[in-house]
XYZ file of C-alpha atoms in Angstrom:
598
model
C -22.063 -8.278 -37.883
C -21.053 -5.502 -40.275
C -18.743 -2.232 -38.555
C -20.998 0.611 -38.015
C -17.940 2.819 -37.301
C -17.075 6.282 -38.990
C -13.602 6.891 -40.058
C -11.668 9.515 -39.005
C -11.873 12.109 -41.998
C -15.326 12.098 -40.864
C -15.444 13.722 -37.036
C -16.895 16.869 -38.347
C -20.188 15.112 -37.465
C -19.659 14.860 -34.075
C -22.191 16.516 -31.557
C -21.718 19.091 -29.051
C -23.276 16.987 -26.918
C -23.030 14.712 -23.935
C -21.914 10.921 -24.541
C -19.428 8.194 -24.892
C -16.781 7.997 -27.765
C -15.469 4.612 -28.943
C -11.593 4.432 -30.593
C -11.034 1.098 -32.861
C -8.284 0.513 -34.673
C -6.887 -0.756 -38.028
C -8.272 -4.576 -37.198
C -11.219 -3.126 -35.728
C -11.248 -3.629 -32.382
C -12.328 -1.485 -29.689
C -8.891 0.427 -27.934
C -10.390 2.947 -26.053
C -13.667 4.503 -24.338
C -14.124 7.996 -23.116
C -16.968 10.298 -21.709
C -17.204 13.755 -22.692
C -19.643 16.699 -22.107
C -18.859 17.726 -25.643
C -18.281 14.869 -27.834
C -16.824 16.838 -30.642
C -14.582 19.308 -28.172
C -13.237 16.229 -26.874
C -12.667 13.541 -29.360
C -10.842 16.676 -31.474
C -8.633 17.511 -28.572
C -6.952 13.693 -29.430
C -5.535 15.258 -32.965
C -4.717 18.910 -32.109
C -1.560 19.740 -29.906
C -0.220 16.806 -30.323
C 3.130 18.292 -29.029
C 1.693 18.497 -25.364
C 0.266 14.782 -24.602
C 2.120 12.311 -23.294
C 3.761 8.762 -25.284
C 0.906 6.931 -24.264
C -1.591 9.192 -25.687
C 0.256 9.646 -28.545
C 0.421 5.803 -28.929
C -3.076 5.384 -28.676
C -3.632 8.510 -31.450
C -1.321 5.965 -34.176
C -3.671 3.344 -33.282
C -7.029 5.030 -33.824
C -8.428 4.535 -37.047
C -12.316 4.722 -36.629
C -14.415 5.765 -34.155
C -18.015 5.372 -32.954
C -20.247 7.373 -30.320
C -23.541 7.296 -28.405
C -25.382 10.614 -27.022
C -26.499 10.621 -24.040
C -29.264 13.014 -22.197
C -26.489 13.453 -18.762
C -22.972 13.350 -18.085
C -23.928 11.175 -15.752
C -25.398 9.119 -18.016
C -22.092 8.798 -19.731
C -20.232 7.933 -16.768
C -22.704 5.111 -16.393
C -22.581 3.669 -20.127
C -18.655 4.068 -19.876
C -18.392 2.015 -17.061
C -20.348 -0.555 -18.601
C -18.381 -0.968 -21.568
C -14.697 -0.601 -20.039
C -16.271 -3.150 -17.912
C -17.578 -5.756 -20.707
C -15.372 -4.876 -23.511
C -11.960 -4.580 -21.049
C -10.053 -1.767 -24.282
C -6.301 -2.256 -23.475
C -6.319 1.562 -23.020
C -8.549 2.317 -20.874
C -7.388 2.571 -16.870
C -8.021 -0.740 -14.622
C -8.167 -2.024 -11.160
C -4.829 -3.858 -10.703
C -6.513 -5.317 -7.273
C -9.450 -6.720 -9.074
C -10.201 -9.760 -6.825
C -13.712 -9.572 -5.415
C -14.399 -8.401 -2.248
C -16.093 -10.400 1.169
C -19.816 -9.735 1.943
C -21.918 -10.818 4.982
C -25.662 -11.939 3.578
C -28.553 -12.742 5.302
C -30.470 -15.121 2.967
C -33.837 -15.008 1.445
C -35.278 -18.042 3.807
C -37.708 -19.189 6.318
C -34.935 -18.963 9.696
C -32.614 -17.170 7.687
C -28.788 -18.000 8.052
C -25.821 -15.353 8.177
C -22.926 -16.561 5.853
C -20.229 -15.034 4.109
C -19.467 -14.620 0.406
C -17.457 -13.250 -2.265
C -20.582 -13.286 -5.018
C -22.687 -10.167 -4.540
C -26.250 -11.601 -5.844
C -28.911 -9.538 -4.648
C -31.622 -11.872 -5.456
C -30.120 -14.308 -3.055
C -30.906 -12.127 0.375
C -29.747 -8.688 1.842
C -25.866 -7.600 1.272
C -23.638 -5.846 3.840
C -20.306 -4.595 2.528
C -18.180 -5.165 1.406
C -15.406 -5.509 3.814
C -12.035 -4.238 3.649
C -10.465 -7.756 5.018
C -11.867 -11.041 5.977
C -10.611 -10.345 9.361
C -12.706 -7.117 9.567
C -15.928 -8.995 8.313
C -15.112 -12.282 10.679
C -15.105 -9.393 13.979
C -18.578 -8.288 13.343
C -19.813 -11.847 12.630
C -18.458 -13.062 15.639
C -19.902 -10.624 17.611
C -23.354 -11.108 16.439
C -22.960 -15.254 16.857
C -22.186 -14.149 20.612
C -25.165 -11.949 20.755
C -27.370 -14.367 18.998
C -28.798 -17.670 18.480
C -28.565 -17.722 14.635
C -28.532 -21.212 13.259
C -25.349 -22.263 11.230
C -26.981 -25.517 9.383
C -28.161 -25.310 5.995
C -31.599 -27.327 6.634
C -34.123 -26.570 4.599
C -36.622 -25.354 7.603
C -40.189 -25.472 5.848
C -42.912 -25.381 7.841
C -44.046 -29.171 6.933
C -40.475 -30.428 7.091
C -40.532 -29.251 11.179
C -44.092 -30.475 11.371
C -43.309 -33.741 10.521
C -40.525 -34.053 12.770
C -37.853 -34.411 9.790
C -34.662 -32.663 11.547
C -32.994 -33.891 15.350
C -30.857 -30.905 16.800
C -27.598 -30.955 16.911
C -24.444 -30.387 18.349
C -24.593 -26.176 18.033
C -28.349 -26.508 20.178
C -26.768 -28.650 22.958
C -23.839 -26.361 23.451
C -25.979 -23.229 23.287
C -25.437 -21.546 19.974
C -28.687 -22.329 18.633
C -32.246 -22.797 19.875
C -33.409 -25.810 17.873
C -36.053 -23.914 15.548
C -35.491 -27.177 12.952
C -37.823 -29.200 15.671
C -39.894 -26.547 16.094
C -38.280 -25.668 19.565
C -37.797 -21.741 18.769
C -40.939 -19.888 16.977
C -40.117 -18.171 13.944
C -41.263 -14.861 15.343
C -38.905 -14.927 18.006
C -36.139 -16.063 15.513
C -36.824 -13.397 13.217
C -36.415 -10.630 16.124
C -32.780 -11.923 16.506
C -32.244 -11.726 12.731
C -33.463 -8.326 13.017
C -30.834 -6.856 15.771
C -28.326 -8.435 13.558
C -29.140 -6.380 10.228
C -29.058 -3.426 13.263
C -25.185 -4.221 14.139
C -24.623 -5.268 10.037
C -25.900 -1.703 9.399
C -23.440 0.212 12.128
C -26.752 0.984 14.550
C -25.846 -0.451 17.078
C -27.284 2.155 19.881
C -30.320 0.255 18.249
C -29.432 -2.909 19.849
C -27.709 -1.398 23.109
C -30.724 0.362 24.269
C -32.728 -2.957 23.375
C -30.632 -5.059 25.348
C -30.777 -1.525 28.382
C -34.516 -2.886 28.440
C -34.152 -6.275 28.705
C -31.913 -6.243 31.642
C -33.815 -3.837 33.416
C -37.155 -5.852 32.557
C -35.389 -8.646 34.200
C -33.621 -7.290 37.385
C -37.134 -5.824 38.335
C -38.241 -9.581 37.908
C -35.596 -10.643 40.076
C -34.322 -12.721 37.410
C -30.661 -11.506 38.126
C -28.918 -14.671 36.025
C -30.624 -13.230 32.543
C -29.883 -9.853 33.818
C -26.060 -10.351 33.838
C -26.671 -12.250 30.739
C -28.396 -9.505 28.998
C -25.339 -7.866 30.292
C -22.674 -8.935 29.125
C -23.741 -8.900 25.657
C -23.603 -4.822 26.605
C -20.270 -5.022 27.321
C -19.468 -7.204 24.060
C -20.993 -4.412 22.215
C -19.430 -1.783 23.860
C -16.137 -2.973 23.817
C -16.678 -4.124 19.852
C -18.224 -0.351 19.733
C -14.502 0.878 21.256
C -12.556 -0.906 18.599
C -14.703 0.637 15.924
C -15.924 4.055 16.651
C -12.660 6.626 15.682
C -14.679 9.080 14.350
C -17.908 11.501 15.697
C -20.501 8.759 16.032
C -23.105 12.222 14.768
C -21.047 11.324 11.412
C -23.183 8.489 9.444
C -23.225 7.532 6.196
C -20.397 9.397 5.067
C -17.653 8.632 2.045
C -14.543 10.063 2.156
C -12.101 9.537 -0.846
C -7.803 10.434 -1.264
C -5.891 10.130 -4.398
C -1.969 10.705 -4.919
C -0.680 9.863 -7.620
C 2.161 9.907 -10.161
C 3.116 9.324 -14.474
C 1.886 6.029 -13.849
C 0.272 5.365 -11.156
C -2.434 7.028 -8.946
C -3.364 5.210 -5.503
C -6.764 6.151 -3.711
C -7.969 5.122 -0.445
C -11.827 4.905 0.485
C -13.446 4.997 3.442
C -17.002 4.317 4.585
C -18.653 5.812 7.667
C -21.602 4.464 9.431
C -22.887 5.804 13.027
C -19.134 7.046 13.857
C -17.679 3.870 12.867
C -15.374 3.700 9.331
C -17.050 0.332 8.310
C -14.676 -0.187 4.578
C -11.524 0.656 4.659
C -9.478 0.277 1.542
C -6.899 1.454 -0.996
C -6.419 0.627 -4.333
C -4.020 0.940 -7.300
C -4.883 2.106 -10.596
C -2.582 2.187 -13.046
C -2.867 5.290 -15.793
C -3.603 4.367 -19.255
C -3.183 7.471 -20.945
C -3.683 11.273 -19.490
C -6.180 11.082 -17.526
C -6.569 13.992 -14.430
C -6.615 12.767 -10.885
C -9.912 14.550 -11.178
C -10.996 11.846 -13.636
C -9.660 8.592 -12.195
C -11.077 9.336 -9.062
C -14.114 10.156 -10.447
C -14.565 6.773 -12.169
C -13.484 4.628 -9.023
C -15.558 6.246 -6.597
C -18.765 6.144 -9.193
C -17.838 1.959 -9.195
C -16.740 1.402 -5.375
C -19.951 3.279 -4.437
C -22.391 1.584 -6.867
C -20.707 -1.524 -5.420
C -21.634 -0.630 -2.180
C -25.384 -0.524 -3.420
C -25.710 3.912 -3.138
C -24.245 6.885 -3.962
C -24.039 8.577 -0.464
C -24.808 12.603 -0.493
C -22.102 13.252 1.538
C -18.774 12.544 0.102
C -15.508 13.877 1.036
C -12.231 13.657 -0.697
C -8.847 15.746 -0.722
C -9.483 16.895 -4.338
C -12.950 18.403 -5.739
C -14.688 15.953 -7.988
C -18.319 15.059 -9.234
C -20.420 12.288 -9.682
C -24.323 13.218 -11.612
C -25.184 15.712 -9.745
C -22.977 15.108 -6.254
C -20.099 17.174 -5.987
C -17.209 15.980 -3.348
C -16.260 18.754 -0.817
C -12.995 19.587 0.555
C -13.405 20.249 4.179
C -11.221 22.556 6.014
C -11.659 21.874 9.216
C -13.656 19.558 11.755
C -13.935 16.187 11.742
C -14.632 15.999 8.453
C -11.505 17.146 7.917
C -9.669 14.721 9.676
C -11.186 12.135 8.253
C -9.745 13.240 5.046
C -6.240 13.345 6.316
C -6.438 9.925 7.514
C -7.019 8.130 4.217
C -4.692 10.653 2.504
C -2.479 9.621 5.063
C -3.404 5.181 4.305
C -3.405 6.249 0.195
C 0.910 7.739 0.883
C 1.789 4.707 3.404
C 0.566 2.579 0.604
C 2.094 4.083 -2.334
C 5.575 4.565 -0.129
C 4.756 0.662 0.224
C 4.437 0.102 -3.245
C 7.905 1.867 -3.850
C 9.765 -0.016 -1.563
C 8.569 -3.079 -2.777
C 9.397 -2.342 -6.340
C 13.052 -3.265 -8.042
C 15.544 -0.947 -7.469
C 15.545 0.263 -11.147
C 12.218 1.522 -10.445
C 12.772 3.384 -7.459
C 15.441 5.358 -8.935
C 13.090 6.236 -11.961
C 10.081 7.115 -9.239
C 12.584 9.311 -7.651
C 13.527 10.967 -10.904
C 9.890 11.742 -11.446
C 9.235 13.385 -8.203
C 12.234 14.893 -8.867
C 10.253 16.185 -11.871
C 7.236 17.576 -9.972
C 9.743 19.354 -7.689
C 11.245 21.023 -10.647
C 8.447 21.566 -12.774
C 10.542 19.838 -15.752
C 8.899 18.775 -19.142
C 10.581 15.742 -19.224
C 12.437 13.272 -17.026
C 15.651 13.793 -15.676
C 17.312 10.763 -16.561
C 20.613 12.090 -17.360
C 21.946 14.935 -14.578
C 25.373 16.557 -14.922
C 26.272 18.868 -12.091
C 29.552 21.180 -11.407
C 31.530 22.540 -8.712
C 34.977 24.300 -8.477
C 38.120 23.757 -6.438
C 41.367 25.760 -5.362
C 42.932 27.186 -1.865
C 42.885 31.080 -2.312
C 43.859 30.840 -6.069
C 46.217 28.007 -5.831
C 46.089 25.347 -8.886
C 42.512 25.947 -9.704
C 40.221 22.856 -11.082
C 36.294 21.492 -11.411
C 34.320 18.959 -11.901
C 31.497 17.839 -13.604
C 29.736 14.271 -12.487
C 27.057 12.710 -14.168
C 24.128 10.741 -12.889
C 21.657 8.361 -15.005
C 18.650 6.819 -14.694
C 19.295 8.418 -10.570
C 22.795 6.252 -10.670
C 26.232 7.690 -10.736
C 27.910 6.953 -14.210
C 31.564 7.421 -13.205
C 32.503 6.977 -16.944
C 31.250 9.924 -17.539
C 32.949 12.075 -15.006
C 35.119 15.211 -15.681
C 37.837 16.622 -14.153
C 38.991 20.538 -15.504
C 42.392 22.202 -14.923
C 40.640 26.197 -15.308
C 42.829 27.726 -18.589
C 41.357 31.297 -18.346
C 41.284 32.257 -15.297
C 43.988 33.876 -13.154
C 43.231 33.569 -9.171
C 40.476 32.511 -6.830
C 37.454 33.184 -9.225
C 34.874 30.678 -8.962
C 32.233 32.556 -11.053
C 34.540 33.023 -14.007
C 35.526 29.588 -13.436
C 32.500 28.069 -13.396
C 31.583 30.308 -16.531
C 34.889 28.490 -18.551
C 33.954 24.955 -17.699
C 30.322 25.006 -18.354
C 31.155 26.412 -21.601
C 33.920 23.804 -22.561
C 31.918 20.936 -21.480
C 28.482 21.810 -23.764
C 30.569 23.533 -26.533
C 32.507 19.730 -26.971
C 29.200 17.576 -26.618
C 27.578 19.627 -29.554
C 30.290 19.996 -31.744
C 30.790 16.003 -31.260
C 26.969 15.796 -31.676
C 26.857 13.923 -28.109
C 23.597 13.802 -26.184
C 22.575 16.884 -24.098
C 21.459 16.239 -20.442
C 17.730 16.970 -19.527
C 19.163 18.970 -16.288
C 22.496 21.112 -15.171
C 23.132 21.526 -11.299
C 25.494 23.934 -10.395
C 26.801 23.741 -6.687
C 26.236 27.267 -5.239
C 23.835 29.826 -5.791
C 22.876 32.888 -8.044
C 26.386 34.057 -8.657
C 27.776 30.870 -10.046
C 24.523 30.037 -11.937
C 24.421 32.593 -13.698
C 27.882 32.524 -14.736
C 27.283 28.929 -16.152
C 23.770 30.436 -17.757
C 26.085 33.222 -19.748
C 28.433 30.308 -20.847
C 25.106 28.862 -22.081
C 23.611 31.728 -23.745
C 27.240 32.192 -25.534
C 26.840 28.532 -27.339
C 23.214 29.006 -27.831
C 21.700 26.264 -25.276
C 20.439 28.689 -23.243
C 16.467 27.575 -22.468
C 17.023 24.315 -24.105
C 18.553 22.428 -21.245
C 16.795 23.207 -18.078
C 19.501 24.361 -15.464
C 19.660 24.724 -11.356
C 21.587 25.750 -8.802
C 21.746 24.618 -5.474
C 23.387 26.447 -2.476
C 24.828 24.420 0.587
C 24.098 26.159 3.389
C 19.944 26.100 3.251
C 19.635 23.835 0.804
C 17.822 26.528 -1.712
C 17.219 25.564 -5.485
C 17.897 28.587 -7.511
C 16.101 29.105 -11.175
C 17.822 31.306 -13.916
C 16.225 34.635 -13.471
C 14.014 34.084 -10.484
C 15.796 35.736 -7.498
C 13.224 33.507 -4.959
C 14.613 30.433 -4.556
C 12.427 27.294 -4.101
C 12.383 25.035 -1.211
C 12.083 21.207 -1.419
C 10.663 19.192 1.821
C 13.910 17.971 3.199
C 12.576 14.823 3.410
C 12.362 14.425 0.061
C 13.509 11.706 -2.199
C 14.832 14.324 -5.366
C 16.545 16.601 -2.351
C 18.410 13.614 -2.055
C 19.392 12.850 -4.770
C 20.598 16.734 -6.040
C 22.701 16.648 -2.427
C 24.316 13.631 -3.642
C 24.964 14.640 -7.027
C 26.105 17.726 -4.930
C 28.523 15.923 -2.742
C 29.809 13.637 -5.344
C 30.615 16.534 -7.806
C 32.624 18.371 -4.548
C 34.149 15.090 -3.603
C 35.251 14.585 -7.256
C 36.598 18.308 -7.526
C 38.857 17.878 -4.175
C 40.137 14.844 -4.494
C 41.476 16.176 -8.414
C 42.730 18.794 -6.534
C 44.518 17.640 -3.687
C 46.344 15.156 -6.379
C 47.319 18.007 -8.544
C 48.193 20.447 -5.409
C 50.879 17.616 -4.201
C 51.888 17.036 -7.292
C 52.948 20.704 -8.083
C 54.689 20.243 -4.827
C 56.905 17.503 -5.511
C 57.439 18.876 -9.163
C 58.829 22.536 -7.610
C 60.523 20.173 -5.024
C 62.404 18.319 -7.619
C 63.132 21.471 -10.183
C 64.689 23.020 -7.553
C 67.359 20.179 -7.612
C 70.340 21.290 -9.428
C 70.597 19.569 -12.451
C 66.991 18.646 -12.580
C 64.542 20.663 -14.819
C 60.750 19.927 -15.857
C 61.916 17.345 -18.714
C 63.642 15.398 -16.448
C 60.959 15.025 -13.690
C 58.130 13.931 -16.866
C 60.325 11.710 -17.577
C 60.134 10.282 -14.236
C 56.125 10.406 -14.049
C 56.044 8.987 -17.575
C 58.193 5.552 -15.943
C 56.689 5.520 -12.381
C 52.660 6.797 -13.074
C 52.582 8.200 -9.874
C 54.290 10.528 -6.994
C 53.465 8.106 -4.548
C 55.731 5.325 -7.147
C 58.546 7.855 -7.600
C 59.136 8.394 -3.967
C 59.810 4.942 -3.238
C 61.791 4.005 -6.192
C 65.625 2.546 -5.487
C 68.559 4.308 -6.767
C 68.631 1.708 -9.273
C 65.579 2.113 -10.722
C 66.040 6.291 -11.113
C 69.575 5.438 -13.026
C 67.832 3.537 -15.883
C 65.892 6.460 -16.479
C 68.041 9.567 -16.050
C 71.361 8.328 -15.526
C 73.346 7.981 -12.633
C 74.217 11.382 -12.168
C 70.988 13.053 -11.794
C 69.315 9.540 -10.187
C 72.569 10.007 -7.458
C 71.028 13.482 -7.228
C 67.336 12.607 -6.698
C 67.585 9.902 -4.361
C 69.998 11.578 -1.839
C 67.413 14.629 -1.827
C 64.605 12.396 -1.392
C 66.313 9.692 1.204
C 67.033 13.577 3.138
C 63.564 14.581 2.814
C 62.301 11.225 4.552
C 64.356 10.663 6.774
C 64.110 14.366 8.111
């Protein structure tokens, strides 16, 4: 069949008009479909502003080389034909169900003494549907309960009327043990058989009050018969009901026929959890995982799910609830505030986190640290991910052999090769903003003259006085605005922007608190441990100077042979003679054998 696609030089002849845009590319072959209430608004909004969509969009945009549409006379028309071709055609851009298995119904079958089975193939020509089920377990409950309630046959006889006539079937085991009343020899009438079928499609539906005050009648028609063995009978099939009733009412039972929706969601990934409610009872239950294709809103996603989950379930319900405004045709999903209705909303918002906190933990840990870095992100309001974090903090005792520290993090992970320490130049006593101001400006001034990578976030440890010191030391190298900067003070755990004297509170719960607390720590463990090693080593150095004789060439001389303080203080005699002679080493070692054993 000949391509009936335009090309792209010609989308001037797009409508502005409801429909359904098709993407090919360079072989031809359908990449992407998309609705639109204005096909030319929207298919133009692909190849302007390119600089604000994401990679994958931008992917896609390389790929398209023709395109194709279809008006339509609704936007609800064009959710329809969408759905039908993501469905048939599958474009590899285009979001999908990662849980795609089929679901379990419960069908009673177009036949003369129907049967009640179970199935994963939802053909409507084959009998009436109920579901589907969140779990087989969940479906298995209800069938169990009406198998107690009722004598529905199990066998897969073909029951004609002649077939029974002519005496063709014997019972069998499920009649002699009670489950079944032997309609294949013609022992229960089809009338009466078709009354039990009928309470059953009650309890299938969630009306079960239906059946309740039936059975009410029942007993009471047989107590005032004295016939008190069917009376207790009769029941305790009530209290079967009632006590499957117990296990599945949570909600209102005035509440019927309700759908309630939740989405969270992040770059790429959005998880939403359905519920159905029937007579007070949530009869689906379910959450799923759609992974993001290109930039679609939450708005969107959830607006093609629900449109399939509900058609699956055979309506579109009037009432539907969700945690985020969306519409389907002419339905629009409210946000309740309060109520029950409300509640109901919070509980699958509540299943649609547990599973996505699920997924997390579940994934490598490569992947939680990058999940972390994009709520980290969100938090921020950054334009880009985080993966490489450098954060500062100062050390000295009241002005005493000053230092800092910078420690980077990537990819969420410590990358101690790429640690700092700073002995402060410029500054003369305890001045941490000036400090902070020299190091900040050392640090950024080497990476761009050495045309090093910039990171895509500063922390400074403390609050509005040392960030903005570090934000002048930007401004003076020109980087100020370019790298996105933060600081974070200890004692409330505030984030503080650059000019914004309100600072901004993360949950302390969260994961990208975390992780700026322990870039935090690390950065002040870093600084303290550089300068306790410096502060004893001035120590020992003044110690030693003070020696007569011994002067600050002597004692690098020393550090040069033994590395370390720690070395030179438990050196022999011998071994200070080959390096300075065994004058000054006579000198050293009595001073030092003084000092320890004092």
């Amino acid at each position: 069949m000949k391509f009936s696609g335009y090309n792209l030089n010609q989308k001037n002849i797009l409508p502005n008009s409801p429909g359904v845009y098709k993407f090919f590319n360079e072989a031809q072959k359908l990449i992407y479909v998309g609705k639109a209430k204005s096909l030319k608004k929207r298919v133009a909004s692909y190849f302007n502003k390119s600089s604000n969509i994401n990679r994958k969009t931008l992917k896609l945009v390389s790929e398209i080389r023709y395109f194709d549409f279809t008006i339509v006379s609704s936007e609800f028309d064009a959710l329809l034909l969408e759905n039908n071709i993501i469905k048939e055609e599958q474009p590899k851009y285009n979001i999908l169900l990662k849980d795609d298995k089929t679901f379990p119904y419960i069908c009673v079958v177009n036949e003369r003494f129907p049967r009640i089975i179970t199935t994963r193939k939802l053909n409507k020509s084959k009998g009436e549907f109920f579901g589907p089920y969140s779990s087989v377990v969940a479906m298995n409950n209800v069938l169990e309960l009406i198998r107690k309630l009722y004598t529905i046959r199990t066998c897969k006889l073909n029951l004609s009327e002649n077939k029974i006539n002519n005496g063709d079937f014997k019972v069998c085991l499920e009649y002699h043990i009670g489950n079944c009343l032997g309609p294949c020899e013609g022992l229960q009438t089809e009338d009466s058989y078709n009354q039990d079928i009928s309470s059953a499609r009650n309890i299938l539906k969630g009306n079960l009050s239906v059946v309740k005050n039936h059975f009410a009648e029942a007993m009471n028609t047989y107590a005032g018969d004295l016939q008190f063995e069917k009376a207790q009978s009769v029941k305790e099939k009530i209290d079967l009901l009632e006590k499957f009733q117990s296990r599945s009412t949570v909600v209102n039972p005035k509440l019927s026929n309700i759908s309630v929706f939740s989405i969270v969601s992040d770059e790429k990934n959005a998880f939403i959890n359905f519920l159905s409610i029937h007579n007070g009872a949530i009869t689906t239950a379910q959450t799923y995982e759609i992974k993001r294709a290109l930039d679609e809103s939450d708005e969107q996603i959830l607006e093609t799910v629900a449109f399939n989950l509900l058609r699956e379930e055979g309506e579109i319900k009037k009432e539907i609830y969700s945690n985020i405004p969306f519409t389907i045709g002419d339905i629009t999903a409210s946000v309740p505030q309060i109520g029950d209705k409300n509640k109901l909303v919070k509980l699958s918002l509540r299943n649609a986190l547990e599973f996505k906190k699920n997924k997390i933990l579940s994934k490598p840990i490569h992947d939680k640290s990058i999940l972390i870095l994009e709520q980290l992100k969100k938090d921020l309001r950054l334009s880009e991910l985080p993966k490489h974090i450098e954060c500062f903090d100062n050390s000295n005792i009241q002005g005493t052999n000053p230092v800092a520290s910078m420690v980077c993090f990537k990819n969420g992970k410590p990358s101690k090769k790429d640690y700092r320490h700073y002995n402060i130049k410029t500054v003369i006593g305890p001045d941490d903003f000036s400090s902070m101001k020299e190091v900040v400006g050392r640090r950024y001034k080497r990476l761009v003259e050495e045309n090093q990578p910039l990171p895509q976030l500063i922390v400074i440890d403390g609050g509005k006085g040392q960030l903005s010191s570090a934000c002048e030391a930007l401004k003076a190298i020109n980087l100020y605005g370019k790298i996105p900067i933060i600081g974070i003070a200890k004692k409330l755990e505030e984030i503080y922007y650059p000019e914004d004297q309100h600072p901004l509170h993360i949950s302390k719960k969260s994961s990208s608190l975390m992780l700026l607390q322990r870039l935090r720590d690390e950065a002040h463990r870093f600084a303290i441990t550089f300068h306790r090693n410096k502060r004893s080593k001035s120590s020992i150095t003044n110690e030693l100077t003070n020696i007569e004789g011994i002067g600050q060439k002597t004692y690098e001389q020393l550090i040069s042979k033994f590395k370390s303080v720690k070395k030179l203080k438990m050196a022999n005699k011998e071994a200070l003679t080959e390096v300075v002679g065994a004058s000054k080493a006579n000198k050293i070692w009595k001073y030092l054998k003084q000092k320890k054993d004092a």
